PDB file of C-alpha atoms in Angstrom:
ATOM      1  CA  MET A   1      41.829 -72.619-130.945  1.00  0.00           C
ATOM      2  CA  ALA A   2      43.327 -75.680-132.686  1.00  0.00           C
ATOM      3  CA  ASP A   3      47.007 -75.749-131.640  1.00  0.00           C
ATOM      4  CA  ASN A   4      49.273 -78.747-132.168  1.00  0.00           C
ATOM      5  CA  ASN A   5      48.315 -80.317-128.809  1.00  0.00           C
ATOM      6  CA  GLU A   6      44.563 -79.772-129.321  1.00  0.00           C
ATOM      7  CA  LYS A   7      42.320 -82.321-131.024  1.00  0.00           C
ATOM      8  CA  ILE A   8      38.676 -81.631-131.831  1.00  0.00           C
ATOM      9  CA  LEU A   9      36.547 -84.449-130.420  1.00  0.00           C
ATOM     10  CA  ALA A  10      33.017 -83.251-131.309  1.00  0.00           C
ATOM     11  CA  GLN A  11      31.493 -80.288-133.141  1.00  0.00           C
ATOM     12  CA  ASN A  12      28.073 -78.708-133.442  1.00  0.00           C
ATOM     13  CA  ARG A  13      28.156 -77.930-137.168  1.00  0.00           C
ATOM     14  CA  LYS A  14      24.594 -76.611-137.280  1.00  0.00           C
ATOM     15  CA  ALA A  15      25.332 -73.938-134.668  1.00  0.00           C
ATOM     16  CA  ARG A  16      26.961 -71.497-137.099  1.00  0.00           C
ATOM     17  CA  HIS A  17      24.122 -72.039-139.573  1.00  0.00           C
ATOM     18  CA  GLU A  18      21.317 -71.561-137.037  1.00  0.00           C
ATOM     19  CA  TYR A  19      22.828 -68.732-134.920  1.00  0.00           C
ATOM     20  CA  PHE A  20      24.874 -65.539-135.055  1.00  0.00           C
ATOM     21  CA  ILE A  21      27.837 -66.221-132.761  1.00  0.00           C
ATOM     22  CA  ILE A  22      28.413 -63.160-130.560  1.00  0.00           C
ATOM     23  CA  LYS A  23      31.026 -64.251-128.004  1.00  0.00           C
ATOM     24  CA  THR A  24      32.733 -67.563-127.244  1.00  0.00           C
ATOM     25  CA  TYR A  25      34.003 -68.968-123.955  1.00  0.00           C
ATOM     26  CA  GLU A  26      36.194 -71.928-123.067  1.00  0.00           C
ATOM     27  CA  ALA A  27      34.821 -74.123-120.282  1.00  0.00           C
ATOM     28  CA  GLY A  28      35.839 -77.322-118.578  1.00  0.00           C
ATOM     29  CA  ILE A  29      33.308 -80.133-118.224  1.00  0.00           C
ATOM     30  CA  GLU A  30      32.550 -82.190-115.131  1.00  0.00           C
ATOM     31  CA  LEU A  31      32.787 -85.774-116.439  1.00  0.00           C
ATOM     32  CA  ARG A  32      32.982 -89.266-114.998  1.00  0.00           C
ATOM     33  CA  GLY A  33      35.796 -91.713-115.822  1.00  0.00           C
ATOM     34  CA  THR A  34      34.110 -93.816-118.479  1.00  0.00           C
ATOM     35  CA  GLU A  35      32.665 -90.682-120.122  1.00  0.00           C
ATOM     36  CA  VAL A  36      36.186 -89.324-120.614  1.00  0.00           C
ATOM     37  CA  LYS A  37      37.278 -92.543-122.316  1.00  0.00           C
ATOM     38  CA  SER A  38      34.201 -92.551-124.534  1.00  0.00           C
ATOM     39  CA  ILE A  39      34.651 -88.890-125.540  1.00  0.00           C
ATOM     40  CA  ARG A  40      38.328 -89.456-126.345  1.00  0.00           C
ATOM     41  CA  ALA A  41      37.190 -92.323-128.596  1.00  0.00           C
ATOM     42  CA  GLY A  42      34.967 -89.839-130.483  1.00  0.00           C
ATOM     43  CA  LYS A  43      31.622 -91.085-129.145  1.00  0.00           C
ATOM     44  CA  ALA A  44      30.136 -87.682-128.213  1.00  0.00           C
ATOM     45  CA  ASN A  45      27.396 -85.760-130.009  1.00  0.00           C
ATOM     46  CA  LEU A  46      26.594 -82.045-129.564  1.00  0.00           C
ATOM     47  CA  LYS A  47      23.887 -81.834-132.230  1.00  0.00           C
ATOM     48  CA  GLU A  48      20.851 -81.417-129.934  1.00  0.00           C
ATOM     49  CA  ALA A  49      22.736 -79.908-126.978  1.00  0.00           C
ATOM     50  CA  TYR A  50      22.174 -76.507-125.384  1.00  0.00           C
ATOM     51  CA  CYS A  51      23.311 -74.777-122.196  1.00  0.00           C
ATOM     52  CA  MET A  52      21.258 -73.241-119.409  1.00  0.00           C
ATOM     53  CA  VAL A  53      21.875 -71.428-116.145  1.00  0.00           C
ATOM     54  CA  LYS A  54      20.583 -73.302-113.114  1.00  0.00           C
ATOM     55  CA  ASN A  55      21.281 -72.322-109.472  1.00  0.00           C
ATOM     56  CA  GLY A  56      24.259 -70.135-110.412  1.00  0.00           C
ATOM     57  CA  GLU A  57      25.858 -72.896-112.488  1.00  0.00           C
ATOM     58  CA  ILE A  58      25.966 -73.440-116.228  1.00  0.00           C
ATOM     59  CA  ILE A  59      24.699 -76.866-117.276  1.00  0.00           C
ATOM     60  CA  VAL A  60      24.935 -78.495-120.709  1.00  0.00           C
ATOM     61  CA  VAL A  61      21.710 -80.355-121.520  1.00  0.00           C
ATOM     62  CA  GLY A  62      21.145 -82.918-124.262  1.00  0.00           C
ATOM     63  CA  MET A  63      24.789 -83.745-124.981  1.00  0.00           C
ATOM     64  CA  HIS A  64      24.967 -87.449-125.846  1.00  0.00           C
ATOM     65  CA  VAL A  65      28.000 -89.451-124.740  1.00  0.00           C
ATOM     66  CA  SER A  66      27.745 -93.114-125.761  1.00  0.00           C
ATOM     67  CA  PRO A  67      28.451 -95.641-122.999  1.00  0.00           C
ATOM     68  CA  TYR A  68      32.048 -96.883-122.944  1.00  0.00           C
ATOM     69  CA  LYS A  69      32.290-100.406-124.340  1.00  0.00           C
ATOM     70  CA  GLU A  70      34.597-101.794-121.631  1.00  0.00           C
ATOM     71  CA  GLY A  71      32.894 -99.931-118.761  1.00  0.00           C
ATOM     72  CA  ASN A  72      30.216-102.097-117.158  1.00  0.00           C
ATOM     73  CA  LEU A  73      28.377-100.730-114.109  1.00  0.00           C
ATOM     74  CA  PHE A  74      30.447 -97.523-114.099  1.00  0.00           C
ATOM     75  CA  ASN A  75      28.778 -96.241-117.276  1.00  0.00           C
ATOM     76  CA  SER A  76      26.392 -93.357-116.596  1.00  0.00           C
ATOM     77  CA  ASP A  77      23.288 -92.115-118.394  1.00  0.00           C
ATOM     78  CA  PRO A  78      24.285 -91.056-121.955  1.00  0.00           C
ATOM     79  CA  ILE A  79      22.137 -87.898-121.948  1.00  0.00           C
ATOM     80  CA  ARG A  80      22.610 -86.734-118.349  1.00  0.00           C
ATOM     81  CA  ASP A  81      23.094 -83.030-117.582  1.00  0.00           C
ATOM     82  CA  ARG A  82      26.753 -82.072-117.162  1.00  0.00           C
ATOM     83  CA  LYS A  83      28.100 -79.078-115.256  1.00  0.00           C
ATOM     84  CA  LEU A  84      30.427 -76.655-117.045  1.00  0.00           C
ATOM     85  CA  LEU A  85      33.377 -75.245-115.129  1.00  0.00           C
ATOM     86  CA  LEU A  86      33.808 -71.481-115.524  1.00  0.00           C
ATOM     87  CA  ASN A  87      34.985 -68.587-113.374  1.00  0.00           C
ATOM     88  CA  LYS A  88      32.360 -66.957-111.149  1.00  0.00           C
ATOM     89  CA  ARG A  89      32.824 -63.683-113.051  1.00  0.00           C
ATOM     90  CA  GLU A  90      32.207 -65.394-116.395  1.00  0.00           C
ATOM     91  CA  ILE A  91      29.089 -67.133-115.074  1.00  0.00           C
ATOM     92  CA  ILE A  92      27.671 -63.812-113.825  1.00  0.00           C
ATOM     93  CA  ARG A  93      28.434 -62.109-117.154  1.00  0.00           C
ATOM     94  CA  ILE A  94      26.870 -64.943-119.183  1.00  0.00           C
ATOM     95  CA  THR A  95      23.795 -65.038-116.932  1.00  0.00           C
ATOM     96  CA  SER A  96      23.176 -61.312-117.345  1.00  0.00           C
ATOM     97  CA  GLU A  97      23.626 -61.492-121.135  1.00  0.00           C
ATOM     98  CA  VAL A  98      21.156 -64.370-121.403  1.00  0.00           C
ATOM     99  CA  LYS A  99      18.545 -62.652-119.197  1.00  0.00           C
ATOM    100  CA  GLU A 100      18.838 -59.054-120.454  1.00  0.00           C
ATOM    101  CA  LYS A 101      19.504 -59.456-124.163  1.00  0.00           C
ATOM    102  CA  GLY A 102      17.630 -62.715-124.689  1.00  0.00           C
ATOM    103  CA  LEU A 103      20.646 -64.538-126.080  1.00  0.00           C
ATOM    104  CA  THR A 104      21.054 -68.307-126.236  1.00  0.00           C
ATOM    105  CA  LEU A 105      23.972 -70.274-124.846  1.00  0.00           C
ATOM    106  CA  ILE A 106      25.062 -73.143-127.125  1.00  0.00           C
ATOM    107  CA  PRO A 107      27.995 -75.565-127.204  1.00  0.00           C
ATOM    108  CA  ILE A 108      30.079 -75.258-130.373  1.00  0.00           C
ATOM    109  CA  SER A 109      32.832 -77.823-129.986  1.00  0.00           C
ATOM    110  CA  MET A 110      34.592 -80.157-127.593  1.00  0.00           C
ATOM    111  CA  TYR A 111      38.353 -80.614-127.752  1.00  0.00           C
ATOM    112  CA  THR A 112      41.381 -81.704-125.770  1.00  0.00           C
ATOM    113  CA  LYS A 113      43.794 -79.171-124.344  1.00  0.00           C
ATOM    114  CA  GLY A 114      46.786 -81.065-123.073  1.00  0.00           C
ATOM    115  CA  ARG A 115      45.187 -83.919-121.166  1.00  0.00           C
ATOM    116  CA  LEU A 116      42.016 -81.975-120.276  1.00  0.00           C
ATOM    117  CA  ILE A 117      38.745 -81.972-122.194  1.00  0.00           C
ATOM    118  CA  LYS A 118      37.363 -78.481-122.845  1.00  0.00           C
ATOM    119  CA  MET A 119      34.153 -77.231-124.422  1.00  0.00           C
ATOM    120  CA  GLU A 120      33.768 -74.073-126.471  1.00  0.00           C
ATOM    121  CA  ILE A 121      30.408 -72.445-125.715  1.00  0.00           C
ATOM    122  CA  ALA A 122      28.976 -69.342-127.324  1.00  0.00           C
ATOM    123  CA  LEU A 123      26.477 -66.619-126.640  1.00  0.00           C
ATOM    124  CA  ALA A 124      24.386 -66.622-129.778  1.00  0.00           C
ATOM    125  CA  GLN A 125      21.354 -65.012-131.336  1.00  0.00           C
ATOM    126  CA  GLY A 126      19.000 -67.070-133.510  1.00  0.00           C
ATOM    127  CA  LYS A 127      18.955 -66.393-137.229  1.00  0.00           C
ATOM    128  CA  LYS A 128      15.740 -65.760-139.101  1.00  0.00           C
ATOM    129  CA  LEU A 129      15.009 -67.652-142.312  1.00  0.00           C
ATOM    130  CA  TYR A 130      16.082 -64.738-144.518  1.00  0.00           C
ATOM    131  CA  ASP A 131      19.393 -64.483-142.625  1.00  0.00           C
ATOM    132  CA  LYS A 132      20.066 -68.164-143.338  1.00  0.00           C
ATOM    133  CA  ARG A 133      19.318 -67.633-147.032  1.00  0.00           C
ATOM    134  CA  GLU A 134      21.629 -64.617-147.112  1.00  0.00           C
ATOM    135  CA  SER A 135      24.530 -66.479-145.501  1.00  0.00           C
ATOM    136  CA  LYS A 136      24.026 -69.414-147.909  1.00  0.00           C
ATOM    137  CA  LYS A 137      24.060 -67.003-150.851  1.00  0.00           C
ATOM    138  CA  GLU A 138      27.297 -65.390-149.607  1.00  0.00           C
ATOM    139  CA  LYS A 139      28.896 -68.806-149.201  1.00  0.00           C
ATOM    140  CA  ASP A 140      27.881 -69.823-152.751  1.00  0.00           C
ATOM    141  CA  VAL A 141      29.297 -66.584-154.212  1.00  0.00           C
ATOM    142  CA  LYS A 142      32.572 -67.058-152.317  1.00  0.00           C
ATOM    143  CA  ARG A 143      32.819 -70.664-153.537  1.00  0.00           C
ATOM    144  CA  ALA A 144      32.214 -69.577-157.154  1.00  0.00           C
ATOM    145  CA  LEU A 145      34.909 -66.881-156.904  1.00  0.00           C
ATOM    146  CA  ASP A 146      37.382 -69.395-155.473  1.00  0.00           C
ATOM    147  CA  ARG A 147      36.687 -71.739-158.403  1.00  0.00           C
ATOM    148  CA  MET A 148      37.287 -68.950-160.929  1.00  0.00           C
ATOM    149  CA  LYS A 149      40.698 -68.148-159.388  1.00  0.00           C
ATOM    150  CA  TYR A 150      42.057 -71.639-160.112  1.00  0.00           C
TER     151      TYR A 150
END
């Protein structure tokens, strides 16, 4: 994902800890002018965000974009719902996966691709407490082995 012309603007670090990532998609975001400037300045937060299907569209809910400092009346609500831009086929596939298999749709990261702002979203399944402990244990073992190598 991270080529030379791509810059990560915001990440949901807890997503990989809380969920098993099954499949990822790249989506555009419908933004307003001052939101774009604020996101490029690094003022976006995906921590509490999630995605949902509403009227055949995928909407990201709970993503916080701080108001742009120089934008006066053009600033919009920081926590408004934003539409994600995907192909019709992808939306149908995601909708069926969410309904049939009971998966969750979560945003993972937001980044620039050329001059566009894209969001990486994922179909995910929630981890149980013992799964989280197991992944933490594996990470600790890997870290210990890396230390012993050097």
